[in-house]
XYZ file of C-alpha atoms in Angstrom:
358
model
C -6.086 39.671 4.024
C -3.668 41.531 6.349
C -2.286 45.023 5.437
C 1.080 45.937 4.489
C 1.216 48.833 7.021
C 3.077 46.828 9.812
C 6.038 45.720 7.804
C 7.674 42.821 8.642
C 10.537 41.561 6.379
C 11.892 38.144 5.521
C 14.775 36.834 3.053
C 14.244 34.164 0.603
C 16.052 32.884 -2.731
C 14.482 34.143 -5.716
C 14.910 34.008 -9.488
C 15.099 37.279 -11.037
C 14.983 36.262 -14.758
C 14.268 33.280 -16.958
C 17.821 31.911 -16.115
C 16.250 30.418 -13.217
C 19.278 31.105 -11.238
C 18.186 31.715 -7.337
C 20.011 34.142 -5.288
C 19.026 36.002 -1.762
C 16.329 38.513 -1.982
C 14.593 40.468 0.970
C 10.933 41.051 0.637
C 7.867 42.486 2.774
C 5.521 40.209 4.380
C 2.101 41.310 4.897
C 0.798 42.014 8.510
C -0.701 38.895 10.211
C -4.454 39.375 9.505
C -7.410 38.000 11.391
C -7.381 34.433 9.920
C -3.749 34.641 9.087
C -1.025 32.268 10.410
C 2.786 33.668 10.713
C 5.057 30.592 9.931
C 8.778 30.193 10.345
C 9.877 27.988 7.383
C 11.838 24.876 8.569
C 12.139 23.129 5.126
C 10.677 23.236 1.600
C 10.622 20.536 -1.016
C 11.860 21.140 -4.469
C 9.083 20.262 -7.096
C 9.501 19.935 -10.904
C 7.316 22.881 -11.210
C 9.716 25.060 -9.503
C 11.943 24.155 -12.208
C 9.243 25.202 -15.209
C 8.190 28.535 -13.391
C 11.772 30.020 -12.572
C 12.824 29.432 -15.982
C 9.471 30.663 -17.533
C 8.945 27.308 -19.373
C 4.990 28.073 -19.308
C 5.352 31.685 -20.353
C 3.533 33.088 -17.459
C 6.563 33.958 -14.852
C 7.033 37.106 -12.837
C 10.163 37.950 -11.240
C 11.601 38.088 -8.695
C 10.057 34.952 -7.788
C 10.690 33.021 -4.654
C 9.510 29.429 -5.407
C 8.941 26.475 -2.979
C 5.084 24.881 -2.271
C 6.144 21.915 -0.339
C 6.503 23.891 2.956
C 6.670 22.806 6.660
C 7.142 25.336 9.295
C 6.385 26.313 12.704
C 3.631 28.748 13.942
C 5.015 31.680 15.383
C 1.906 33.906 15.434
C -1.814 33.797 14.635
C -4.571 36.144 13.993
C -7.302 36.814 16.275
C -9.976 34.598 14.393
C -7.568 31.384 13.822
C -9.380 28.651 15.290
C -7.342 25.615 13.794
C -3.697 26.628 15.143
C -1.759 27.715 17.857
C 1.895 29.038 18.302
C 4.473 26.225 18.089
C 2.289 23.968 15.888
C 4.228 22.116 13.167
C 2.203 22.954 9.923
C 2.292 22.708 6.107
C 1.665 24.959 3.087
C 1.107 23.360 -0.325
C 0.387 24.700 -3.763
C -2.302 27.170 -2.737
C -2.885 30.243 -0.472
C -6.204 31.478 -1.694
C -9.649 30.863 -3.510
C -12.737 32.891 -3.905
C -14.681 30.760 -1.128
C -17.868 30.799 -2.945
C -17.970 29.073 -6.603
C -19.248 25.555 -6.755
C -15.492 23.939 -6.131
C -14.987 26.116 -3.305
C -18.219 25.049 -1.797
C -17.649 21.414 -2.643
C -14.253 21.745 -0.680
C -12.464 21.095 -3.659
C -10.819 24.586 -4.231
C -7.985 23.380 -6.184
C -10.659 23.470 -9.033
C -11.324 27.361 -8.175
C -10.905 29.680 -11.184
C -9.763 32.142 -8.976
C -7.565 30.288 -6.658
C -4.037 31.691 -5.823
C -0.867 29.982 -6.059
C 1.690 30.051 -3.151
C 4.245 31.925 -5.498
C 4.257 33.578 -8.861
C 0.764 34.812 -8.162
C -0.915 37.962 -6.705
C -3.078 38.160 -3.708
C -6.325 40.132 -3.796
C -4.696 43.053 -2.468
C -2.341 43.228 -5.434
C 0.895 42.176 -3.660
C 2.811 38.937 -5.365
C 3.007 35.790 -3.548
C 6.231 34.315 -2.522
C 6.936 30.746 -1.562
C 8.678 28.438 0.703
C 12.443 29.071 -0.152
C 12.222 31.772 2.405
C 12.527 32.412 6.260
C 8.866 33.110 6.861
C 5.348 32.960 5.396
C 2.089 34.633 6.250
C -0.770 32.247 5.169
C -4.523 32.178 5.690
C -5.513 29.420 8.100
C -7.610 27.597 5.337
C -4.499 26.777 3.294
C -2.438 25.606 6.355
C -2.569 22.049 7.540
C -1.579 20.568 10.981
C 1.743 17.887 10.670
C 0.705 14.851 12.849
C 3.084 14.395 15.727
C 6.037 12.424 15.281
C 6.369 12.912 11.179
C 9.789 14.592 10.525
C 9.343 17.950 8.525
C 11.807 16.744 5.898
C 10.041 13.828 5.358
C 6.514 15.450 5.242
C 7.575 18.162 2.777
C 6.961 16.122 -0.539
C 3.779 14.620 0.726
C 2.585 18.259 0.451
C 2.711 18.605 -3.164
C 3.622 14.916 -4.805
C 1.798 12.976 -2.083
C -1.359 14.629 -2.335
C -1.215 14.581 -6.170
C -1.357 10.746 -5.770
C -3.866 10.320 -2.969
C -6.299 12.651 -4.573
C -7.203 10.505 -7.552
C -7.198 7.366 -5.331
C -9.515 9.027 -3.079
C -11.857 10.482 -5.544
C -12.343 7.525 -7.799
C -13.086 5.123 -4.990
C -9.652 3.316 -5.785
C -8.638 3.211 -1.952
C -9.419 -0.546 -1.253
C -7.206 -3.118 -0.663
C -6.585 -5.862 -3.235
C -6.909 -3.453 -6.333
C -4.087 -3.877 -9.095
C -2.444 -0.416 -10.073
C 0.331 0.799 -12.216
C 2.478 3.532 -11.805
C 3.886 5.048 -15.145
C 7.254 7.199 -14.464
C 9.224 6.896 -11.324
C 10.251 10.380 -10.317
C 9.124 12.530 -7.388
C 5.193 12.082 -7.946
C 5.891 8.371 -9.063
C 7.559 7.219 -6.293
C 4.923 8.447 -3.834
C 2.313 6.560 -5.902
C 4.222 3.339 -5.418
C 4.385 3.935 -1.348
C 0.678 5.561 -1.102
C -0.848 2.553 -3.377
C 1.267 -0.116 -1.441
C -0.103 1.438 1.783
C -3.611 0.967 0.714
C -3.039 -2.568 0.199
C -2.712 -2.425 -3.636
C -0.730 -4.768 -5.928
C 1.652 -2.214 -7.651
C 3.673 -2.572 -10.648
C 6.035 0.212 -11.978
C 5.872 0.673 -15.722
C 8.949 2.192 -17.539
C 10.477 2.547 -20.656
C 13.802 0.797 -19.464
C 15.021 -1.572 -16.526
C 17.484 0.994 -15.123
C 15.145 1.739 -12.020
C 13.840 -1.721 -11.555
C 16.021 -2.681 -8.500
C 15.087 0.579 -6.970
C 11.404 -0.020 -7.578
C 11.135 -3.526 -6.250
C 13.793 -3.693 -3.517
C 13.860 0.035 -2.110
C 10.162 1.224 -2.725
C 8.518 -2.231 -2.470
C 6.620 -2.403 -5.751
C 5.240 -5.913 -6.447
C 6.346 -6.096 -10.257
C 8.312 -4.005 -12.741
C 7.252 -3.733 -16.412
C 9.190 -2.548 -19.394
C 6.525 -1.020 -21.876
C 8.823 -2.019 -24.796
C 8.757 -5.831 -23.903
C 5.613 -6.913 -26.130
C 5.299 -10.431 -24.685
C 4.863 -9.092 -21.067
C 2.548 -6.255 -22.304
C 0.238 -9.031 -23.957
C 0.337 -11.258 -20.700
C -0.837 -8.453 -18.617
C -3.212 -6.864 -20.978
C -6.828 -6.239 -19.417
C -5.605 -6.668 -15.734
C -5.098 -3.510 -14.207
C -7.640 -1.491 -12.205
C -5.832 1.963 -12.933
C -2.904 3.203 -14.101
C -1.347 6.517 -12.611
C 0.721 8.199 -15.429
C 3.102 10.781 -14.262
C 5.463 11.169 -17.460
C 5.618 14.755 -17.741
C 6.693 14.524 -21.614
C 4.927 13.566 -24.781
C 4.464 9.462 -25.035
C 2.002 7.233 -26.533
C -1.200 6.450 -24.341
C -2.380 2.937 -26.229
C 0.298 0.753 -24.054
C -1.379 1.796 -20.916
C -5.164 1.715 -22.197
C -4.371 -1.897 -23.638
C -3.408 -2.781 -19.837
C -6.590 -1.590 -18.196
C -9.305 -4.037 -17.331
C -13.105 -3.315 -18.155
C -14.129 0.189 -16.548
C -10.177 0.831 -15.648
C -8.825 4.264 -15.410
C -5.800 5.979 -17.114
C -5.248 8.933 -14.649
C -2.971 11.759 -16.199
C -0.549 13.642 -13.801
C 2.038 14.656 -15.791
C 1.833 18.326 -17.247
C 2.250 17.996 -21.087
C 1.688 20.973 -23.159
C 1.401 19.326 -26.563
C -1.578 17.046 -27.576
C -1.745 13.458 -26.793
C -3.115 10.637 -29.072
C -5.085 7.513 -28.868
C -7.413 5.547 -30.776
C -11.086 5.373 -29.597
C -11.786 1.714 -29.984
C -9.367 0.935 -27.123
C -11.519 2.990 -24.931
C -14.469 2.020 -26.037
C -14.137 -1.796 -26.005
C -13.319 -1.896 -22.389
C -15.304 1.198 -21.434
C -12.093 2.620 -20.215
C -11.643 6.081 -18.933
C -8.796 8.568 -19.474
C -8.718 11.337 -16.637
C -6.835 13.831 -14.889
C -6.827 15.138 -11.499
C -4.899 18.504 -10.104
C -2.958 18.246 -7.017
C -5.660 17.746 -3.935
C -8.108 19.641 -1.668
C -6.837 20.881 1.692
C -9.341 18.308 3.259
C -7.549 15.413 1.345
C -4.072 16.898 2.163
C -5.034 16.631 6.009
C -6.567 13.252 5.276
C -3.347 12.226 3.531
C -0.971 13.066 6.207
C -2.850 11.253 8.551
C -3.061 8.211 6.288
C 0.774 8.506 5.757
C 1.205 8.580 9.736
C -0.884 5.593 10.397
C 0.845 3.509 7.567
C 4.339 4.916 8.120
C 4.852 6.125 4.625
C 8.346 7.406 4.396
C 9.386 9.437 1.110
C 12.858 9.119 -0.170
C 14.807 12.418 -0.029
C 17.899 14.124 -0.306
C 18.129 17.102 2.283
C 20.357 20.013 0.890
C 21.065 23.771 2.252
C 20.031 26.635 0.462
C 23.303 27.296 -0.912
C 23.396 24.079 -2.761
C 19.782 25.184 -4.492
C 21.023 25.986 -7.728
C 22.901 22.680 -8.205
C 20.029 20.768 -6.821
C 17.849 22.552 -9.428
C 20.165 21.608 -12.291
C 20.374 17.992 -10.997
C 16.562 17.869 -10.798
C 16.555 19.017 -14.638
C 18.551 15.705 -15.493
C 16.317 13.605 -12.974
C 19.408 13.165 -10.731
C 17.638 12.794 -7.772
C 16.046 10.081 -5.511
C 13.465 11.074 -5.443
C 12.973 14.786 -3.924
C 15.054 17.291 -2.997
C 14.084 18.965 0.465
C 15.970 22.376 1.234
C 16.788 22.623 5.105
C 15.732 26.304 5.211
C 16.127 26.667 9.001
C 19.623 25.497 8.861
C 20.674 27.421 6.217
C 22.269 30.900 5.765
C 19.837 32.932 3.646
C 21.628 36.247 3.497
C 24.626 34.897 1.770
C 25.406 33.187 -1.583
């Protein structure tokens, strides 16, 4: 890690208490270390996790906190041992900025499962200094946790891929569900769910959006290109589609029954839980046993998968649906996100914002 002796300051927007209201905050970046990259932030997506963290919903928040872990920027300086990047490169930073490097997950290049992983913000570096995220003018990040943005992809489009995109890509990749012709379901159509539809369609899957109401039907079918739309309370259609899905990606972040999804899965089908829910979920075991079905979960994705996913999205022309805002609108954007009033991801134009003034 770089030292703090050659101080470089930047301004971000930070929460200072559990109200979650963000305001300008100037802080010190560490010196660019041997394997570090200094990044000028261009834009940063707003993820639901940002909302939970700034409001201390998980009871682990430390303030002041600059959120943001869907960061796209330009390399301004590299350490002498940096081999992957050069000044001027367009790069991305996701949820993590550190890991131990020696445990089984790290050695297997799935560092997101390292017990000593370091989050992009609301965490502490090995030198004891707090990490701060991408709602700021600059970041200093170890090269391992930086990805190259493929040429021709716009920064605003890329930002949601660095969390929501890889969160969906990783389980499809890991469980061997990338082949064309599979039948998949996406439960919940928020930031992660909409990426699920786009990525699964790009893989050649037949994609059904599963929802509790028909209010997003038109968007799912006409805008995102889903093949079918299933309302979970429509018992006739649920019965008709029972035992037909290879997988269902469940992005719902609140308590909900699992039995309806399990009934839709075919033999060896997988229910992949991606929503963060802090109350117990229930199901009856025969639903699993009779079809040798699996309930599993994955967590974001590795740096290797993130780079692969970006190349895949470039090749297939995957474009997320976003609303670009300036930093002075960020508190309103967060209020709207809390009400699910966004299609489907806010992206903050950091470089085009005045970070010093509210």
